[in-house]
Coordinates of C-alpha atoms in Angstrom, one line a residue:
M19 CA -9.5 43.5 -23.9
N20 CA -12.1 44.0 -26.5
S21 CA -15.9 44.2 -25.8
D22 CA -16.3 40.4 -25.6
G23 CA -13.4 40.0 -23.1
A24 CA -10.9 38.6 -25.5
R25 CA -7.3 39.8 -25.2
R26 CA -5.6 41.2 -28.2
F27 CA -2.3 40.5 -29.8
V28 CA -0.3 42.0 -32.7
V29 CA 2.7 41.1 -34.6
Q30 CA 4.5 44.0 -36.3
I31 CA 7.3 43.8 -38.8
H32 CA 9.9 46.4 -37.8
D33 CA 12.6 47.4 -40.4
A34 CA 14.9 49.0 -37.8
R35 CA 18.7 48.7 -37.5
R36 CA 18.0 45.0 -37.8
M37 CA 14.8 43.6 -39.4
H38 CA 12.7 41.8 -36.8
F39 CA 9.2 41.0 -35.8
D40 CA 7.6 42.5 -32.6
F41 CA 5.3 40.0 -30.9
R42 CA 2.9 41.7 -28.5
L43 CA 0.3 40.3 -26.1
E44 CA -2.2 42.5 -24.3
L45 CA -2.0 42.0 -20.5
D46 CA -2.8 44.3 -17.5
G47 CA -3.4 47.4 -19.7
V48 CA -0.2 47.2 -21.7
L49 CA 1.3 45.2 -24.6
K50 CA 3.9 42.7 -23.3
S51 CA 6.5 42.7 -26.0
W52 CA 9.2 40.5 -27.5
A53 CA 11.5 41.0 -30.5
V54 CA 11.5 37.9 -32.6
P55 CA 14.4 38.2 -35.1
R56 CA 13.3 35.5 -37.5
G57 CA 9.5 36.0 -36.9
P58 CA 6.9 33.7 -35.4
S59 CA 6.5 30.5 -37.3
D60 CA 3.4 28.2 -37.7
N61 CA 5.7 25.2 -38.2
P62 CA 6.3 23.4 -34.9
R63 CA 9.8 22.4 -35.8
D64 CA 10.8 26.1 -35.7
K65 CA 11.8 27.3 -32.3
R66 CA 12.0 31.1 -32.5
L67 CA 14.2 33.3 -30.2
A68 CA 12.0 36.0 -28.5
V69 CA 13.9 38.7 -26.7
P70 CA 11.8 40.7 -24.2
T71 CA 11.5 44.4 -24.8
E72 CA 9.8 47.2 -22.9
D73 CA 6.0 47.1 -22.5
H74 CA 4.1 49.3 -25.0
P75 CA 0.9 51.2 -24.6
L76 CA -2.2 49.5 -26.0
E77 CA -2.6 52.1 -28.7
Y78 CA 0.6 50.9 -30.3
R79 CA -1.3 47.8 -31.4
E80 CA -2.5 49.8 -34.4
F81 CA 0.7 51.6 -35.2
E82 CA 1.9 51.4 -38.8
G83 CA 4.3 54.0 -40.2
V84 CA 7.8 55.3 -40.0
I85 CA 9.6 56.1 -36.7
P86 CA 11.9 59.0 -37.4
P87 CA 15.7 58.4 -37.5
D88 CA 16.3 60.5 -34.3
E89 CA 13.9 58.4 -32.2
Q90 CA 14.5 55.0 -30.5
G91 CA 13.5 52.2 -32.7
S92 CA 13.7 54.2 -35.9
G93 CA 12.5 52.5 -39.0
T94 CA 9.4 51.3 -40.9
V95 CA 6.6 49.3 -39.1
I96 CA 3.7 47.3 -40.5
V97 CA 1.1 45.3 -38.6
W98 CA 1.7 41.8 -40.1
D99 CA -0.9 40.0 -38.0
Q100 CA -3.5 41.0 -35.4
G101 CA -6.3 39.2 -33.5
T102 CA -7.2 37.8 -30.1
Y103 CA -5.6 35.2 -27.9
R104 CA -6.8 32.9 -25.1
P105 CA -4.6 31.9 -22.2
L106 CA -4.3 28.1 -21.9
S107 CA -1.7 27.7 -19.1
H108 CA -2.5 25.3 -16.2
D109 CA -0.8 23.9 -13.2
A110 CA 0.3 20.3 -12.5
E111 CA -3.3 19.5 -11.3
G112 CA -4.9 21.0 -14.4
A113 CA -6.2 24.1 -12.8
P114 CA -6.0 27.3 -14.9
V115 CA -3.1 29.7 -14.1
P116 CA -3.6 33.4 -14.7
F117 CA -1.7 34.5 -17.8
G118 CA 0.5 37.0 -16.0
E119 CA 1.5 34.4 -13.5
S120 CA 2.3 31.9 -16.2
L121 CA 4.6 34.5 -17.8
D122 CA 6.2 35.1 -14.3
R123 CA 6.8 31.4 -14.0
G124 CA 8.5 31.4 -17.4
H125 CA 6.1 29.1 -19.4
A126 CA 2.9 30.5 -21.0
T127 CA 0.6 28.6 -23.3
F128 CA -2.0 30.4 -25.4
W129 CA -4.3 30.1 -28.4
L130 CA -4.0 32.7 -31.2
D131 CA -6.9 33.7 -33.4
G132 CA -5.3 36.1 -35.9
S133 CA -5.6 36.9 -39.5
K134 CA -2.4 34.8 -40.2
L135 CA -1.4 32.9 -37.0
H136 CA -3.8 30.4 -35.6
G137 CA -3.7 27.7 -32.9
E138 CA -1.7 27.0 -29.8
F139 CA 1.7 28.6 -29.1
T140 CA 4.0 28.6 -26.1
L141 CA 6.5 31.1 -24.7
T142 CA 9.2 29.5 -22.6
R143 CA 11.9 31.5 -20.8
F144 CA 15.5 30.6 -20.5
R145 CA 18.8 32.4 -19.7
I146 CA 21.4 33.1 -22.3
G147 CA 25.0 32.4 -21.4
N148 CA 24.6 31.2 -17.8
D149 CA 28.2 31.2 -16.5
G150 CA 28.6 29.6 -13.1
D151 CA 27.1 31.9 -10.5
T152 CA 26.0 34.7 -12.8
E153 CA 22.7 34.5 -14.8
G154 CA 22.8 35.6 -18.3
P155 CA 20.2 37.9 -19.9
E156 CA 16.6 36.6 -20.2
A157 CA 15.3 35.3 -23.5
W158 CA 12.3 33.2 -24.5
L159 CA 11.4 30.6 -27.2
L160 CA 8.2 31.1 -29.2
I161 CA 7.0 27.7 -30.4
K162 CA 4.0 26.6 -32.3
A163 CA 2.2 23.5 -31.0
N164 CA 1.8 20.5 -33.3
D165 CA -2.0 21.1 -33.7
R166 CA -4.3 21.2 -36.7
Q167 CA -3.3 24.7 -37.6
A168 CA 0.4 23.9 -37.8
V169 CA 2.2 23.7 -41.2
R170 CA 4.7 20.9 -41.7
D171 CA 5.6 21.0 -45.4
R172 CA 7.0 24.5 -45.8
P173 CA 8.8 27.2 -43.8
G174 CA 6.5 28.8 -41.3
T175 CA 7.8 32.4 -41.4
P176 CA 7.0 35.0 -44.1
D177 CA 9.6 37.0 -46.1
P178 CA 9.4 40.3 -44.3
Y179 CA 10.2 42.3 -47.4
H180 CA 7.2 40.9 -49.3
A181 CA 4.8 40.5 -46.4
R182 CA 1.6 42.6 -46.4
S183 CA 0.0 44.4 -43.5
A184 CA -3.1 42.7 -42.0
R185 CA -4.5 46.2 -41.5
T186 CA -3.8 48.0 -44.8
G187 CA -2.5 45.4 -47.2
R188 CA 0.7 47.5 -47.7
T189 CA 4.3 46.3 -47.7
L190 CA 7.1 47.9 -45.7
H191 CA 8.3 49.6 -48.9
Q192 CA 4.8 51.0 -49.6
V193 CA 4.5 52.4 -46.1
A194 CA 7.9 54.1 -46.2
A195 CA 7.2 55.5 -49.7
A196 CA 3.8 56.9 -48.6
E197 CA 5.6 58.6 -45.6
R198 CA 8.2 60.1 -47.9
E199 CA 5.5 61.3 -50.3
S200 CA 3.4 63.0 -47.5
A201 CA 6.5 64.6 -46.0
G202 CA 7.7 66.0 -49.3

């Protein structure tokens, strides 16, 4: 949390083996993380698959650079969006539910105040490929609420190859080129 108690979030574009966005929410001293293949969308019609990944340390919130080829997750990373979020989840009687508990229950609602993403979003858990008695792997949907910050007349996700960092204004290509230049 920052000094005013707000929790932070970050969305990183990661040009790894497959291009994807990493959606990360600060919770209990770590960044809860999901890989979002097509990126978060501010269009409520877009329901985005969000696959849970390992928690990351809070310091990773600011990482922008190139992960070497011999390391897990190798590839170029930029901070596409960053900001704070407010939990909005509540129970059937309208009482607030702690954010960690709402994630454990499989349905978390929150308000993003980022440089690019704004408004209410929901993460909802489901299982992929349930087959009889066996549960499939866990996945989530990341969905924008139909609020005043929503877009309706255009696609809600940026082109990752032309997107610019919210921290430095650089593209993935510019970050990779700078790393090559400093190494050479």
